[in-house]
Amino acid sequence: FTYLKEMMEEYCPTLYEYNDKADIERLFDSLYQEIDDTTFYRFHQVISRFVAGANEAHFDVGSKEDPFMAGIFDGSFRFIPLVLKFLDDNTYVRYSYISDSSIQRGDRILAINSMSMDDLREKIMPHIFSDGDIITYKLERMTAIFELLYYWHIERADSFTVTYIPFGDSTANRITLRAMNRPEMVEVLKERNAEETREDEEENKFYEFEIDDKTAYLKLKTFDWRVVKEYELEADVFYEDIFQQLRNEDVENLIIDLRSNRGGRQEFGNEMIQFILKKDRDGVFRKSISWKGREREYKIPERHELNFKGDIYVLVNGETYSTAANLAQYLKEFGKAVLIGRETGSRHEGFAAGSKESVSLPNSKIHIGIPRYWIQSPSAKDQGVKNRGTLPDYEVRYTITELLDDIDKERELALKLIEK
């Protein structure tokens, strides 16, 4: 545990930039007292809590070889057979792996094995890695990997008694569900998919683009290097083609959808700036500082000849993360874009990211990935709050009914603003 702290201090350049050193020391001392020889899972809980205390989301804890991870892949771990949606203060069923319809999408979960969802959140949240005080990102991570978080930090149960209120009802019900492993869940998905027409199999993994009259919609789904490699994409060429089409069609309004884009290759953030600058500017838009203190500055480019002169609207949420969060900020700072949705998932003024130092703890052999670069945003405007993501101009919240009806409130609001 002491070795982990030393490695974080050596390789994470932001550890004491966005945190008070005394707070980190107090957290370390407190957690050190909790270490015992009982179980590997207990030690993992202590480790994850300390790493989360760094307030940087780009850390990794665990690999396929680590005991608390290996069972996910070999099928020996068994989880709650529900995918949950954490919607502000409430929790709903997003997907059920059980065969009957006794519990369905949209049902509100009140408790699992007699622990209320409020208590579950309070216990799990401190173990989720996020930048600063960004709650939207933590809620998205709870939604994405709740079954793992419950398994690691609450209990490893063979069954789950779930207290819930069926959608459209007001009376609480209870049901006991058998735990399932990943192979069983995959089989359920295969069976259901075989019965349904899969219309999205040929969809482009990287983007969607359409033009309707004078308004264009560009959804950038990911900047993940694997997808970029699969499609043999180059950021400057890709954007030049997009903005050439906007020019050819005399587009006046551009909606850029960055919701749930978890980032990836930084050039897909950097290269768009030249196409959306409203006026020529000097200065630095990005600065990278390595764990060794080496600095690199990225200067604001000149406007491209295909520079977009119309209005820009950007759709964001808590999973607009890393490079995608940077891009949202650039669009707001340089393109005077209107941001619609929820607070982005990466710190507005900067965060730790880039390549990671892979560390194996001496005794437990737990693998830790420590982000080694401080990605600063020198051009970021003061939002009046620190340690937060980029804040939207129009915040959008959903009810469970709106989610079940697949209403796209952010896009609808953008179109209403364009109408006005």
XYZ file of C-alpha atoms in Angstrom, residues 25-179:
155
model
C -2.162 11.867 3.620
C -5.226 11.627 5.861
C -6.954 9.270 3.440
C -3.837 7.091 3.238
C -3.470 6.906 7.029
C -7.140 6.078 7.482
C -7.145 3.317 4.863
C -3.840 1.899 6.078
C -5.540 1.123 9.381
C -8.196 -0.881 7.527
C -5.781 -3.285 5.849
C -6.007 -6.797 7.227
C -5.260 -10.352 6.108
C -8.871 -11.462 5.639
C -9.546 -11.471 1.900
C -8.092 -10.316 -1.367
C -11.364 -8.489 -2.051
C -11.002 -6.409 1.096
C -7.526 -5.306 0.035
C -8.863 -4.436 -3.410
C -11.523 -2.258 -1.745
C -8.851 -0.346 0.158
C -6.749 0.055 -2.992
C -9.643 1.279 -5.135
C -10.733 3.752 -2.456
C -7.260 5.275 -2.265
C -6.857 5.484 -6.052
C -10.308 7.086 -6.298
C -9.075 9.652 -3.769
C -6.636 10.938 -6.400
C -9.703 12.402 -8.159
C -8.464 11.376 -11.606
C -10.626 9.125 -13.773
C -7.873 7.771 -16.041
C -6.429 5.367 -13.446
C -6.760 1.598 -13.926
C -6.943 -0.949 -11.126
C -6.747 -4.614 -12.052
C -6.071 -6.752 -15.123
C -7.372 -10.089 -16.403
C -4.747 -11.843 -14.297
C -5.796 -10.328 -10.970
C -7.986 -12.598 -8.780
C -10.786 -10.047 -8.403
C -10.964 -9.705 -12.223
C -10.102 -13.147 -13.620
C -13.430 -14.746 -12.718
C -15.286 -12.272 -14.935
C -13.653 -13.786 -17.996
C -13.503 -17.474 -17.025
C -17.138 -17.519 -15.907
C -16.559 -18.323 -12.240
C -17.967 -14.999 -10.980
C -21.746 -14.699 -10.755
C -23.604 -11.392 -10.693
C -27.019 -9.818 -10.253
C -28.837 -10.472 -13.573
C -29.983 -6.869 -14.012
C -28.544 -3.836 -15.748
C -29.570 -0.740 -13.825
C -29.965 2.894 -14.801
C -28.976 5.455 -12.153
C -31.116 8.468 -12.920
C -30.232 11.254 -10.494
C -31.765 10.123 -7.156
C -33.573 7.015 -8.424
C -32.571 3.637 -9.860
C -34.420 1.763 -12.582
C -34.154 -1.519 -14.472
C -32.476 -0.921 -17.800
C -32.272 -4.584 -18.880
C -33.117 -7.942 -17.332
C -31.392 -11.247 -18.089
C -34.096 -13.369 -16.461
C -36.374 -15.400 -18.719
C -39.793 -14.254 -17.498
C -41.326 -10.781 -17.325
C -41.699 -10.536 -13.557
C -39.294 -7.621 -13.446
C -39.007 -5.376 -16.460
C -37.367 -2.342 -17.977
C -38.495 0.798 -16.176
C -39.271 -0.826 -12.811
C -37.852 1.255 -9.945
C -35.426 -0.539 -7.631
C -35.731 0.286 -3.928
C -33.379 -2.248 -2.321
C -31.197 -5.282 -2.993
C -30.793 -7.896 -0.259
C -32.347 -5.474 2.252
C -29.855 -2.676 1.484
C -31.523 0.462 0.156
C -30.287 1.924 -3.112
C -29.331 5.118 -1.272
C -27.080 3.101 1.045
C -25.659 1.173 -1.913
C -24.755 4.394 -3.699
C -23.156 5.816 -0.582
C -21.007 2.732 -0.172
C -20.004 2.301 -3.830
C -19.500 5.912 -4.969
C -16.172 6.466 -3.103
C -14.642 3.593 -5.103
C -15.450 5.043 -8.534
C -12.616 6.943 -10.220
C -13.627 10.369 -11.516
C -12.141 13.801 -12.093
C -12.773 16.061 -9.122
C -16.398 16.467 -8.097
C -18.084 15.296 -11.299
C -21.137 13.318 -10.192
C -22.583 12.868 -13.697
C -19.605 10.704 -14.653
C -19.909 8.581 -11.510
C -23.585 7.934 -12.232
C -22.708 6.844 -15.773
C -20.065 4.444 -14.430
C -22.556 3.070 -11.878
C -24.914 2.405 -14.781
C -22.221 0.812 -16.947
C -20.642 -1.591 -14.425
C -23.003 -1.841 -11.451
C -22.898 -5.652 -11.341
C -19.093 -5.509 -10.925
C -19.184 -2.722 -8.362
C -21.771 -4.608 -6.316
C -19.716 -7.820 -6.513
C -16.498 -6.083 -5.436
C -17.759 -3.669 -2.809
C -21.016 -5.053 -1.397
C -21.173 -8.861 -1.501
C -20.654 -11.946 -3.647
C -24.123 -13.472 -3.355
C -25.728 -16.535 -4.939
C -29.127 -14.849 -5.042
C -30.633 -11.369 -4.764
C -33.897 -10.372 -3.156
C -34.901 -7.243 -5.030
C -37.512 -4.824 -3.718
C -39.013 -2.840 -6.584
C -42.015 -0.881 -7.801
C -43.299 -1.964 -11.225
C -43.379 0.792 -13.835
C -46.692 2.635 -13.675
C -47.547 1.192 -10.270
C -47.099 2.401 -6.688
C -46.992 -0.882 -4.770
C -43.637 -2.403 -3.844
C -42.977 -6.010 -4.862
C -40.208 -8.461 -4.049
C -38.521 -11.050 -6.203
C -35.537 -13.336 -5.626
C -33.164 -13.668 -8.581
C -30.469 -16.285 -9.123
C -26.964 -14.971 -9.737
